[in-house]
């Protein structure tokens, strides 16, 4: 079966029945619901490798398929948004870009996803290292001392001020 490769929108794509977006950590699927649909009208089952969404008392599901990678089903959730859209958030076990939300559906070109991450997505130690590297790059562009040189200069100045300093 030949699948056309789509340019990702929101790092995801769109099919006849749903749209989806993703980050390295999670995938979110959006399904338009009939007006007046409430959560108690839905049967939503998420396992580590499969998802099925159906309106209760109907035979045809709104969504039914195998996931391309495993998810944490106990950390995945769904909700109905005010615009009658079902939002399903799936937490990925393996931090990777998916080519499709369901196996067999149209695929996106994962080489074209926006893989940049916001600095706030990192832990505090990594954020500090990134900020230090950015500061040092800026200082080098301006022909100014880097943070390491500034620290050494400050230590030398303190050593000069110390009593009985040989410097």
Coordinates of C-alpha atoms in Angstrom, one line a residue:
X1 CA 0.0 0.0 0.0
X2 CA 1.4 3.4 -1.0
X3 CA 1.1 6.2 1.5
X4 CA 1.7 9.8 0.6
X5 CA 4.1 11.6 2.9
X6 CA 2.6 14.8 4.3
X7 CA 4.3 18.0 5.6
X8 CA 3.6 18.1 9.3
X9 CA 1.4 20.8 10.8
X10 CA 1.9 21.1 14.5
X11 CA 4.3 18.2 14.1
X12 CA 1.2 16.1 13.3
X13 CA -1.4 15.7 10.6
X14 CA -5.0 15.3 9.6
X15 CA -7.2 12.5 8.4
X16 CA -10.9 12.4 7.5
X17 CA -11.8 11.6 11.1
X18 CA -9.3 13.4 13.3
X19 CA -6.3 15.8 13.5
X20 CA -3.3 15.2 15.7
X21 CA -0.2 17.0 17.0
X22 CA 2.8 15.8 18.9
X23 CA 5.9 16.7 20.9
X24 CA 8.7 14.2 21.8
X25 CA 6.8 13.5 25.0
X26 CA 3.2 13.2 23.9
X27 CA 0.7 12.9 21.0
X28 CA -2.7 14.7 21.1
X29 CA -5.6 13.6 18.9
X30 CA -8.6 15.8 18.2
X31 CA -12.0 14.5 17.1
X32 CA -15.0 16.6 16.3
X33 CA -18.1 15.3 18.1
X34 CA -21.8 15.6 17.3
X35 CA -23.4 18.6 19.1
X36 CA -24.6 17.8 22.6
X37 CA -22.1 14.9 23.2
X38 CA -21.2 14.5 26.8
X39 CA -18.5 12.5 28.4
X40 CA -21.0 9.9 29.6
X41 CA -22.0 9.4 25.9
X42 CA -18.5 8.2 25.0
X43 CA -16.7 4.9 25.4
X44 CA -12.9 5.7 25.2
X45 CA -10.5 2.8 25.8
X46 CA -6.7 3.5 25.7
X47 CA -4.2 0.7 26.2
X48 CA -0.5 0.8 25.7
X49 CA -0.8 0.0 22.0
X50 CA -4.4 0.6 21.0
X51 CA -7.1 3.2 21.1
X52 CA -10.8 3.0 20.6
X53 CA -13.4 5.8 20.8
X54 CA -17.1 5.3 20.2
X55 CA -20.4 6.8 21.0
X56 CA -22.2 4.5 23.3
X57 CA -25.0 2.5 21.6
X58 CA -23.4 2.8 18.2
X59 CA -21.6 0.1 16.2
X60 CA -19.2 2.2 14.3
X61 CA -16.3 3.7 16.4
X62 CA -15.2 7.3 15.9
X63 CA -11.6 6.1 16.1
X64 CA -10.2 2.6 16.4
X65 CA -6.6 1.5 15.7
X66 CA -3.1 0.4 16.7
X67 CA -0.7 3.1 18.0
X68 CA 2.7 3.2 16.2
X69 CA 4.5 3.1 19.5
X70 CA 3.6 2.2 23.1
X71 CA 2.1 4.9 25.4
X72 CA 1.6 5.1 29.2
X73 CA -2.1 4.3 29.2
X74 CA -2.4 5.2 32.9
X75 CA -1.0 8.7 32.2
X76 CA -3.1 9.2 29.1
X77 CA -6.4 11.1 29.3
X78 CA -9.2 12.5 27.3
X79 CA -11.7 15.4 27.7
X80 CA -14.4 17.2 25.7
X81 CA -13.5 20.8 24.9
X82 CA -16.1 23.5 24.8
X83 CA -16.2 23.5 21.0
X84 CA -17.4 19.8 21.0
X85 CA -14.0 18.5 20.3
X86 CA -12.7 15.4 22.0
X87 CA -9.1 15.9 23.0
X88 CA -7.1 12.7 23.7
X89 CA -3.6 13.2 25.2
X90 CA -1.3 10.1 24.9
X91 CA 2.0 10.1 26.9
X92 CA 4.7 8.4 24.9
X93 CA 7.0 5.8 26.5
X94 CA 9.7 6.3 23.9
X95 CA 10.5 9.9 23.1
X96 CA 10.4 9.8 19.4
X97 CA 8.6 11.4 16.5
X98 CA 5.6 9.4 15.2
X99 CA 5.0 9.3 11.4
X100 CA 1.2 8.8 12.1
X101 CA -1.1 8.7 15.0
X102 CA -2.5 5.3 14.1
X103 CA -0.8 2.5 12.1
X104 CA -1.9 2.6 8.5
X105 CA -3.0 6.2 8.5
X106 CA -1.4 8.9 6.3
X107 CA 2.2 9.6 7.4
X108 CA 4.0 12.8 7.9
X109 CA 7.7 13.4 7.0
X110 CA 9.3 13.3 10.5
X111 CA 12.4 14.9 9.1
X112 CA 10.4 18.1 8.8
X113 CA 9.0 18.3 12.3
X114 CA 9.9 21.3 14.5
X115 CA 12.2 19.6 16.9
X116 CA 13.2 22.7 18.9
X117 CA 12.4 22.7 22.5
X118 CA 11.6 25.6 24.8
X119 CA 14.2 26.2 27.5
X120 CA 11.4 25.7 30.1
X121 CA 11.0 22.1 29.0
X122 CA 14.4 21.2 30.5
X123 CA 15.3 20.5 34.1
X124 CA 16.8 23.4 36.1
X125 CA 20.4 22.2 35.8
X126 CA 20.1 21.9 32.0
X127 CA 18.4 25.3 31.9
X128 CA 21.4 26.8 33.8
X129 CA 23.9 25.2 31.4
X130 CA 22.0 26.4 28.4
X131 CA 21.8 30.0 29.8
X132 CA 25.5 29.9 30.6
X133 CA 26.4 28.8 27.1
X134 CA 24.1 31.4 25.5
X135 CA 25.7 34.1 27.7
X136 CA 29.2 32.9 26.8
X137 CA 28.4 33.0 23.1
X138 CA 27.1 36.5 23.4
X139 CA 30.2 37.6 25.3
X140 CA 32.5 36.1 22.7
X141 CA 30.6 37.9 19.9
X142 CA 31.1 41.2 21.8
X143 CA 34.8 40.3 22.5
X144 CA 34.0 40.4 26.2
X145 CA 35.1 37.9 28.9
X146 CA 33.1 34.7 29.3
X147 CA 31.5 33.6 32.6
X148 CA 34.5 31.4 33.4
X149 CA 37.0 34.2 32.8
X150 CA 34.8 36.6 34.9
X151 CA 34.8 34.0 37.7
X152 CA 38.6 33.6 37.6
X153 CA 39.0 37.4 37.5
X154 CA 36.8 37.7 40.6
X155 CA 38.8 35.0 42.5
X156 CA 42.1 36.8 41.6
X157 CA 40.7 40.1 42.8
X158 CA 39.6 38.6 46.1
X159 CA 43.1 36.9 46.5
X160 CA 44.8 40.3 45.9
X161 CA 42.7 41.8 48.7
X162 CA 43.4 39.0 51.2
X163 CA 45.8 39.8 54.1
X164 CA 49.4 38.6 53.4
X165 CA 48.5 38.0 49.7
X166 CA 51.6 37.1 47.6
X167 CA 49.8 38.6 44.6

